[in-house]
mmCIF file of C-alpha atoms in Angstrom:
data_model
loop_
_atom_site.group_PDB
_atom_site.id
_atom_site.type_symbol
_atom_site.label_atom_id
_atom_site.label_comp_id
_atom_site.label_asym_id
_atom_site.label_seq_id
_atom_site.Cartn_x
_atom_site.Cartn_y
_atom_site.Cartn_z
ATOM 1 C CA PHE A 17 -0.023 -0.042 -0.025
ATOM 2 C CA LYS A 18 2.844 2.407 0.963
ATOM 3 C CA GLU A 19 4.470 1.766 -2.574
ATOM 4 C CA MET A 20 1.041 2.347 -4.237
ATOM 5 C CA MET A 21 0.505 5.570 -2.509
ATOM 6 C CA GLY A 22 4.174 6.793 -3.275
ATOM 7 C CA LYS A 23 3.825 6.140 -6.841
ATOM 8 C CA TYR A 24 0.453 7.728 -6.837
ATOM 9 C CA LEU A 25 1.722 10.929 -5.281
ATOM 10 C CA ASP A 26 4.631 11.044 -7.542
ATOM 11 C CA GLU A 27 3.237 10.588 -10.849
ATOM 12 C CA TYR A 28 -0.376 12.171 -10.257
ATOM 13 C CA ALA A 29 -0.408 14.380 -7.166
ATOM 14 C CA SER A 30 2.752 16.114 -8.069
ATOM 15 C CA LYS A 31 1.107 17.418 -11.309
ATOM 16 C CA LYS A 32 -1.766 19.169 -9.396
ATOM 17 C CA VAL A 33 -1.805 22.568 -7.754
ATOM 18 C CA SER A 34 -3.260 21.115 -4.765
ATOM 19 C CA GLU A 35 -0.362 18.442 -4.280
ATOM 20 C CA LYS A 36 0.053 19.594 -0.589
ATOM 21 C CA SER A 37 -3.423 18.453 0.031
ATOM 22 C CA PHE A 38 -3.075 15.127 -1.619
ATOM 23 C CA ARG A 39 0.131 14.462 0.393
ATOM 24 C CA GLY A 40 -1.834 15.495 3.574
ATOM 25 C CA TYR A 41 -4.633 13.439 3.128
ATOM 26 C CA SER A 42 -2.307 10.283 2.432
ATOM 27 C CA LYS A 43 -0.539 10.403 5.618
ATOM 28 C CA LYS A 44 -3.033 8.805 7.731
ATOM 29 C CA PRO A 45 -3.931 5.983 5.285
ATOM 30 C CA ILE A 46 -0.201 5.179 4.910
ATOM 31 C CA SER A 47 0.276 5.069 8.504
ATOM 32 C CA TYR A 48 -2.371 2.604 9.059
ATOM 33 C CA LEU A 49 -2.227 0.411 6.054
ATOM 34 C CA GLY A 50 1.310 1.276 4.655
ATOM 35 C CA ASP A 51 2.782 -2.240 5.137
ATOM 36 C CA CYS A 52 -0.178 -4.235 3.818
ATOM 37 C CA ALA A 53 -0.055 -6.042 0.643
ATOM 38 C CA LEU A 54 -2.662 -4.671 -1.790
ATOM 39 C CA SER A 55 -4.320 -8.115 -1.984
ATOM 40 C CA GLU A 56 -4.871 -7.969 1.669
ATOM 41 C CA ILE A 57 -6.934 -4.758 1.538
ATOM 42 C CA THR A 58 -10.659 -5.431 1.330
ATOM 43 C CA PRO A 59 -13.716 -3.371 1.712
ATOM 44 C CA LYS A 60 -13.859 -4.806 5.294
ATOM 45 C CA THR A 61 -10.363 -3.296 5.872
ATOM 46 C CA ILE A 62 -11.289 0.055 4.487
ATOM 47 C CA ASN A 63 -14.358 0.047 6.699
ATOM 48 C CA GLU A 64 -12.243 -0.754 9.866
ATOM 49 C CA TYR A 65 -10.087 2.289 8.942
ATOM 50 C CA LYS A 66 -13.158 4.447 8.579
ATOM 51 C CA VAL A 67 -14.307 3.364 11.950
ATOM 52 C CA LYS A 68 -10.873 4.144 13.572
ATOM 53 C CA ARG A 69 -10.776 7.666 11.988
ATOM 54 C CA ARG A 70 -14.362 8.458 13.063
ATOM 55 C CA ASN A 71 -13.644 7.302 16.716
ATOM 56 C CA GLU A 72 -10.600 9.703 16.492
ATOM 57 C CA GLY A 73 -12.887 12.554 16.015
ATOM 58 C CA ILE A 74 -12.195 13.264 12.536
ATOM 59 C CA ARG A 75 -14.642 15.501 10.691
ATOM 60 C CA PRO A 76 -16.569 13.535 7.912
ATOM 61 C CA ALA A 77 -15.367 15.819 5.013
ATOM 62 C CA THR A 78 -11.855 15.083 5.960
ATOM 63 C CA LEU A 79 -12.286 11.338 6.250
ATOM 64 C CA ASN A 80 -14.075 11.397 2.792
ATOM 65 C CA ARG A 81 -10.926 13.161 1.332
ATOM 66 C CA GLU A 82 -8.784 10.441 2.656
ATOM 67 C CA LEU A 83 -11.073 7.879 1.202
ATOM 68 C CA ALA A 84 -11.150 9.848 -2.137
ATOM 69 C CA THR A 85 -7.492 9.996 -2.295
ATOM 70 C CA MET A 86 -6.900 6.066 -1.682
ATOM 71 C CA LYS A 87 -9.784 5.536 -4.385
ATOM 72 C CA ARG A 88 -7.750 7.576 -6.909
ATOM 73 C CA ALA A 89 -4.620 5.641 -6.197
ATOM 74 C CA PHE A 90 -6.360 2.286 -6.515
ATOM 75 C CA ASN A 91 -7.922 3.234 -9.852
ATOM 76 C CA LEU A 92 -4.509 3.927 -11.151
ATOM 77 C CA ALA A 93 -3.180 0.883 -9.899
ATOM 78 C CA ILE A 94 -5.955 -1.101 -11.794
ATOM 79 C CA ARG A 95 -5.945 0.914 -14.936
ATOM 80 C CA GLU A 96 -2.374 2.098 -15.735
ATOM 81 C CA TRP A 97 -0.173 -0.185 -13.556
ATOM 82 C CA GLU A 98 -2.222 -3.527 -13.570
ATOM 83 C CA TRP A 99 -1.062 -4.007 -9.948
ATOM 84 C CA VAL A 100 -4.583 -5.127 -8.785
ATOM 85 C CA LYS A 101 -7.933 -6.135 -10.484
ATOM 86 C CA GLU A 102 -10.479 -4.342 -7.979
ATOM 87 C CA ASN A 103 -10.754 -1.142 -5.870
ATOM 88 C CA PRO A 104 -11.723 -2.004 -2.202
ATOM 89 C CA VAL A 105 -12.579 1.611 -1.484
ATOM 90 C CA ALA A 106 -15.130 1.846 -4.188
ATOM 91 C CA ARG A 107 -17.296 -0.613 -2.441
ATOM 92 C CA VAL A 108 -17.251 1.324 0.903
ATOM 93 C CA SER A 109 -19.760 4.323 1.445
ATOM 94 C CA MET A 110 -18.615 7.794 2.038
ATOM 95 C CA GLU A 111 -19.568 9.669 5.266
ATOM 96 C CA GLU A 112 -22.345 12.059 5.138
ATOM 97 C CA GLU A 113 -21.203 15.574 5.298
ATOM 98 C CA ASN A 114 -22.946 18.241 7.150
ATOM 99 C CA ASN A 115 -20.399 20.918 7.541
ATOM 100 C CA ARG A 116 -21.261 23.134 4.588
ATOM 101 C CA ARG A 117 -20.213 26.835 5.238
ATOM 102 C CA ASP A 118 -22.536 29.808 4.733
ATOM 103 C CA ARG A 119 -20.012 32.483 5.442
ATOM 104 C CA TRP A 120 -19.819 35.650 3.306
ATOM 105 C CA LEU A 121 -18.118 38.964 3.953
ATOM 106 C CA THR A 122 -20.080 41.872 4.729
ATOM 107 C CA GLY A 123 -19.601 45.400 3.279
ATOM 108 C CA GLU A 124 -18.077 46.664 6.555
ATOM 109 C CA GLU A 125 -15.715 43.728 6.867
ATOM 110 C CA GLU A 126 -14.624 43.838 3.259
ATOM 111 C CA GLU A 127 -13.503 47.531 3.860
ATOM 112 C CA ARG A 128 -11.499 46.616 7.094
ATOM 113 C CA LEU A 129 -9.829 43.730 5.403
ATOM 114 C CA LEU A 130 -8.827 45.502 2.153
ATOM 115 C CA LYS A 131 -7.280 48.270 4.182
ATOM 116 C CA VAL A 132 -4.763 45.696 5.891
ATOM 117 C CA CYS A 133 -3.753 43.569 2.932
ATOM 118 C CA PRO A 134 -0.687 43.840 0.931
ATOM 119 C CA GLU A 135 -1.343 45.167 -2.575
ATOM 120 C CA TRP A 136 -0.897 41.847 -4.302
ATOM 121 C CA LEU A 137 -3.470 40.007 -1.938
ATOM 122 C CA ARG A 138 -5.783 42.976 -2.341
ATOM 123 C CA GLU A 139 -5.978 42.371 -6.086
ATOM 124 C CA LEU A 140 -6.666 38.751 -5.610
ATOM 125 C CA MET A 141 -9.355 39.568 -3.240
ATOM 126 C CA ILE A 142 -11.078 42.142 -5.423
ATOM 127 C CA PHE A 143 -10.734 39.800 -8.386
ATOM 128 C CA ALA A 144 -12.458 36.798 -6.446
ATOM 129 C CA LEU A 145 -15.104 39.166 -4.986
ATOM 130 C CA ASN A 146 -16.061 40.350 -8.468
ATOM 131 C CA THR A 147 -15.709 37.063 -10.568
ATOM 132 C CA GLY A 148 -16.547 34.147 -8.024
ATOM 133 C CA MET A 149 -13.587 32.378 -9.275
ATOM 134 C CA ARG A 150 -11.748 29.961 -7.186
ATOM 135 C CA LEU A 151 -8.282 30.787 -5.780
ATOM 136 C CA GLY A 152 -6.628 27.986 -7.925
ATOM 137 C CA GLU A 153 -8.479 29.376 -11.124
ATOM 138 C CA ILE A 154 -7.232 32.756 -10.301
ATOM 139 C CA ILE A 155 -3.476 32.195 -9.701
ATOM 140 C CA PHE A 156 -3.551 29.868 -12.965
ATOM 141 C CA LEU A 157 -5.071 32.546 -15.103
ATOM 142 C CA GLU A 158 -3.154 33.535 -18.118
ATOM 143 C CA TRP A 159 -3.384 36.427 -20.496
ATOM 144 C CA LYS A 160 -4.597 34.128 -23.273
ATOM 145 C CA GLY A 161 -7.704 33.758 -21.110
ATOM 146 C CA VAL A 162 -8.400 37.403 -20.989
ATOM 147 C CA ASP A 163 -10.319 39.215 -23.554
ATOM 148 C CA LEU A 164 -10.686 42.798 -22.909
ATOM 149 C CA PHE A 165 -12.422 43.583 -26.102
ATOM 150 C CA ARG A 166 -15.270 41.224 -25.212
ATOM 151 C CA LYS A 167 -14.861 41.840 -21.361
ATOM 152 C CA THR A 168 -14.470 38.246 -20.578
ATOM 153 C CA VAL A 169 -12.182 35.758 -18.721
ATOM 154 C CA THR A 170 -11.815 32.204 -19.603
ATOM 155 C CA ILE A 171 -10.889 29.648 -17.134
ATOM 156 C CA PHE A 172 -9.230 26.667 -18.938
ATOM 157 C CA LYS A 173 -8.242 24.693 -15.746
ATOM 158 C CA SER A 174 -11.222 24.493 -13.582
ATOM 159 C CA LYS A 175 -12.400 21.970 -10.833
ATOM 160 C CA ASN A 176 -14.846 20.475 -13.243
ATOM 161 C CA LYS A 177 -12.159 19.996 -15.872
ATOM 162 C CA GLU A 178 -14.332 21.977 -18.202
ATOM 163 C CA PRO A 179 -13.608 25.371 -19.533
ATOM 164 C CA ARG A 180 -15.601 28.384 -18.553
ATOM 165 C CA THR A 181 -16.032 31.998 -19.921
ATOM 166 C CA ILE A 182 -17.666 34.522 -17.623
ATOM 167 C CA PRO A 183 -18.063 38.346 -18.254
ATOM 168 C CA ILE A 184 -16.296 40.863 -16.075
ATOM 169 C CA ASN A 185 -17.534 43.830 -14.540
ATOM 170 C CA GLU A 186 -16.159 47.429 -14.727
ATOM 171 C CA THR A 187 -14.024 46.855 -11.480
ATOM 172 C CA VAL A 188 -12.133 43.876 -12.695
ATOM 173 C CA PHE A 189 -11.944 45.411 -16.555
ATOM 174 C CA GLU A 190 -10.258 48.470 -15.039
ATOM 175 C CA MET A 191 -7.801 46.144 -12.854
ATOM 176 C CA LEU A 192 -6.980 44.279 -16.008
ATOM 177 C CA LYS A 193 -6.468 47.224 -18.305
ATOM 178 C CA GLY A 194 -3.886 48.550 -15.677
ATOM 179 C CA LYS A 195 -2.203 45.231 -15.306
ATOM 180 C CA VAL A 196 -1.751 44.790 -19.079
ATOM 181 C CA LYS A 197 0.066 48.074 -19.271
ATOM 182 C CA VAL A 198 2.685 46.540 -17.060
ATOM 183 C CA LYS A 199 2.551 42.927 -18.289
ATOM 184 C CA SER A 200 5.669 40.972 -17.698
ATOM 185 C CA ILE A 201 7.660 39.356 -20.570
ATOM 186 C CA LYS A 202 8.867 36.611 -17.995
ATOM 187 C CA THR A 203 5.678 35.033 -17.447
ATOM 188 C CA ASN A 204 2.155 34.672 -19.145
ATOM 189 C CA LEU A 205 0.317 34.814 -15.667
ATOM 190 C CA VAL A 206 -1.927 37.680 -14.899
ATOM 191 C CA PHE A 207 -1.120 37.398 -11.151
ATOM 192 C CA TYR A 208 2.375 36.555 -10.104
ATOM 193 C CA THR A 209 5.076 37.015 -7.318
ATOM 194 C CA GLU A 210 7.797 39.347 -7.227
ATOM 195 C CA VAL A 211 10.100 36.894 -8.987
ATOM 196 C CA HIS A 212 7.362 36.179 -11.791
ATOM 197 C CA THR A 213 6.296 32.826 -10.409
ATOM 198 C CA MET A 214 2.922 31.527 -9.665
ATOM 199 C CA TYR A 215 1.607 32.137 -6.251
ATOM 200 C CA SER A 216 1.188 28.973 -4.078
ATOM 201 C CA LEU A 217 -2.237 28.454 -2.504
ATOM 202 C CA THR A 218 -0.487 27.807 1.048
ATOM 203 C CA ASN A 219 1.238 31.313 0.964
ATOM 204 C CA VAL A 220 -2.098 32.912 -0.118
ATOM 205 C CA ASP A 221 -4.018 31.317 2.552
ATOM 206 C CA ARG A 222 -1.382 32.287 5.346
ATOM 207 C CA ALA A 223 -1.356 35.806 4.158
ATOM 208 C CA PHE A 224 -5.072 35.859 4.089
ATOM 209 C CA ARG A 225 -5.317 34.393 7.437
ATOM 210 C CA ILE A 226 -2.824 37.147 8.892
ATOM 211 C CA ALA A 227 -4.937 39.817 7.114
ATOM 212 C CA THR A 228 -8.104 38.563 8.918
ATOM 213 C CA GLU A 229 -6.504 38.382 12.143
ATOM 214 C CA LYS A 230 -5.242 42.086 11.787
ATOM 215 C CA ALA A 231 -8.898 43.265 10.662
ATOM 216 C CA LYS A 232 -10.109 41.196 13.588
ATOM 217 C CA ILE A 233 -12.449 39.212 11.368
ATOM 218 C CA GLU A 234 -13.176 35.782 12.525
ATOM 219 C CA ASN A 235 -14.087 32.423 10.721
ATOM 220 C CA LEU A 236 -13.342 33.610 7.136
ATOM 221 C CA LYS A 237 -11.349 31.732 4.429
ATOM 222 C CA PHE A 238 -10.377 32.795 0.899
ATOM 223 C CA HIS A 239 -12.884 30.460 -0.519
ATOM 224 C CA ASP A 240 -15.673 32.398 1.375
ATOM 225 C CA LEU A 241 -15.023 35.325 -1.215
ATOM 226 C CA ARG A 242 -16.532 33.013 -3.793
ATOM 227 C CA HIS A 243 -19.564 32.456 -1.414
ATOM 228 C CA THR A 244 -19.725 36.199 -0.985
ATOM 229 C CA PHE A 245 -19.892 36.746 -4.723
ATOM 230 C CA ALA A 246 -22.735 34.327 -5.065
ATOM 231 C CA THR A 247 -24.628 35.608 -1.961
ATOM 232 C CA ARG A 248 -24.596 39.147 -3.109
ATOM 233 C CA LEU A 249 -25.897 38.314 -6.526
ATOM 234 C CA VAL A 250 -28.847 36.297 -4.954
ATOM 235 C CA GLN A 251 -29.657 39.054 -2.525
ATOM 236 C CA LEU A 252 -29.729 41.571 -5.394
ATOM 237 C CA GLY A 253 -32.311 39.311 -6.910
ATOM 238 C CA LYS A 254 -30.176 37.730 -9.743
ATOM 239 C CA ASP A 255 -31.501 34.392 -11.065
ATOM 240 C CA LEU A 256 -30.128 31.413 -9.687
ATOM 241 C CA TYR A 257 -29.564 29.770 -13.122
ATOM 242 C CA LYS A 258 -27.214 32.751 -13.987
ATOM 243 C CA VAL A 259 -25.411 32.529 -10.560
ATOM 244 C CA GLN A 260 -24.971 28.781 -11.286
ATOM 245 C CA ARG A 261 -23.431 29.452 -14.767
ATOM 246 C CA LEU A 262 -20.988 31.993 -13.303
ATOM 247 C CA LEU A 263 -19.878 29.587 -10.597
ATOM 248 C CA GLY A 264 -19.394 26.828 -12.939
ATOM 249 C CA HIS A 265 -21.606 24.497 -10.922
ATOM 250 C CA LYS A 266 -22.656 21.428 -12.944
ATOM 251 C CA THR A 267 -26.251 20.819 -11.239
ATOM 252 C CA PRO A 268 -28.634 23.586 -9.823
ATOM 253 C CA ALA A 269 -28.654 21.706 -6.497
ATOM 254 C CA MET A 270 -25.129 23.022 -5.809
ATOM 255 C CA THR A 271 -26.277 26.606 -6.252
ATOM 256 C CA GLN A 272 -29.598 26.105 -4.416
ATOM 257 C CA ARG A 273 -27.833 26.557 -1.201
ATOM 258 C CA TYR A 274 -27.872 30.464 -1.778
ATOM 259 C CA ALA A 275 -31.568 30.556 -2.310
ATOM 260 C CA HIS A 276 -32.574 31.497 1.098
ATOM 261 C CA HIS A 277 -30.615 34.774 0.728
ATOM 262 C CA TYR A 278 -33.429 36.246 -1.433
ATOM 263 C CA PRO A 279 -36.810 35.210 -0.045
ATOM 264 C CA GLU A 280 -38.503 37.996 -2.033
ATOM 265 C CA SER A 281 -38.366 35.891 -5.004
ATOM 266 C CA LEU A 282 -41.140 33.772 -3.357
ATOM 267 C CA ARG A 283 -43.168 36.705 -2.498
ATOM 268 C CA ASP A 284 -45.521 36.661 -5.442
ATOM 269 C CA ALA A 285 -46.454 33.065 -4.668
ATOM 270 C CA VAL A 286 -47.903 33.934 -1.220
ATOM 271 C CA GLU A 287 -49.438 37.157 -2.480
ATOM 272 C CA VAL A 288 -51.743 34.905 -4.691
ATOM 273 C CA LEU A 289 -53.498 33.896 -1.413
ATOM 274 C CA ASP A 290 -54.353 37.554 -0.792
ATOM 275 C CA LYS A 291 -56.159 37.541 -4.235
ATOM 276 C CA LEU A 292 -57.846 34.462 -3.541
ATOM 277 C CA VAL A 293 -59.383 35.694 -0.350
ATOM 278 C CA THR A 294 -60.523 38.947 -1.839
ATOM 279 C CA ASN A 295 -62.227 37.246 -4.907
ATOM 280 C CA GLN A 296 -63.914 34.748 -2.500
ATOM 281 C CA SER A 297 -65.177 37.853 -0.412
ATOM 282 C CA GLN A 298 -66.656 39.517 -3.516
ATOM 283 C CA LEU A 299 -68.424 36.266 -4.593
ATOM 284 C CA GLU A 300 -70.239 36.094 -1.210
#
């Protein structure tokens, strides 16, 4: 098992921007199952691992990420390396997750946070708040994906592995106009470090955490800026289908979580009852 996970991390995870996460989610499985022969690992073995981790107090979402990491490794071991014929993880159910966040940035919090951010982080924040793009999509963004004439940005590397083109508002348009004037010849990236390299997810998250502490803002992650983008659109009465397309969600169910932020969209349904009562009174 240890050999399989090592090969998986070297050949697959090392090519991903979230490599550190893959390695993190592999540590516990390797510590528990590392010396087991692959042929010895059965669905029962995986289920016993689940029970042990659950008893340790691990969150369902974290346990699911560990299971998913093992599942990917076994799939590669079947398809590409021909080490095994079955995937024992595929026959074990995932944990039910109930830790969905509903945190967004208020206008007052945004003002406080932007004041304490370094300029490079402020740019990433403003871009996220006005596009709803994930951090990974933003730091991967290249100028070939920017069309200032059409006022659009195209994400070629999305979480869903499908390209997505979204319109940009005036705030983002002006930011990109300014950045294109000082575009570096050393990189095609839109956002880059002082040495013209890509920002790392870890460094951005660390800088964001420090900024929130300075601004005295609690329980806020960079990914919550994406939630803020969606929440604000819904609060302004924008159609959930449009929000879904902008976020790149594959199904409406993923976007439905924001529906409660605009109860006014349901008002016409209950107002029908007023008309019904009025019409009945007139008939009587």
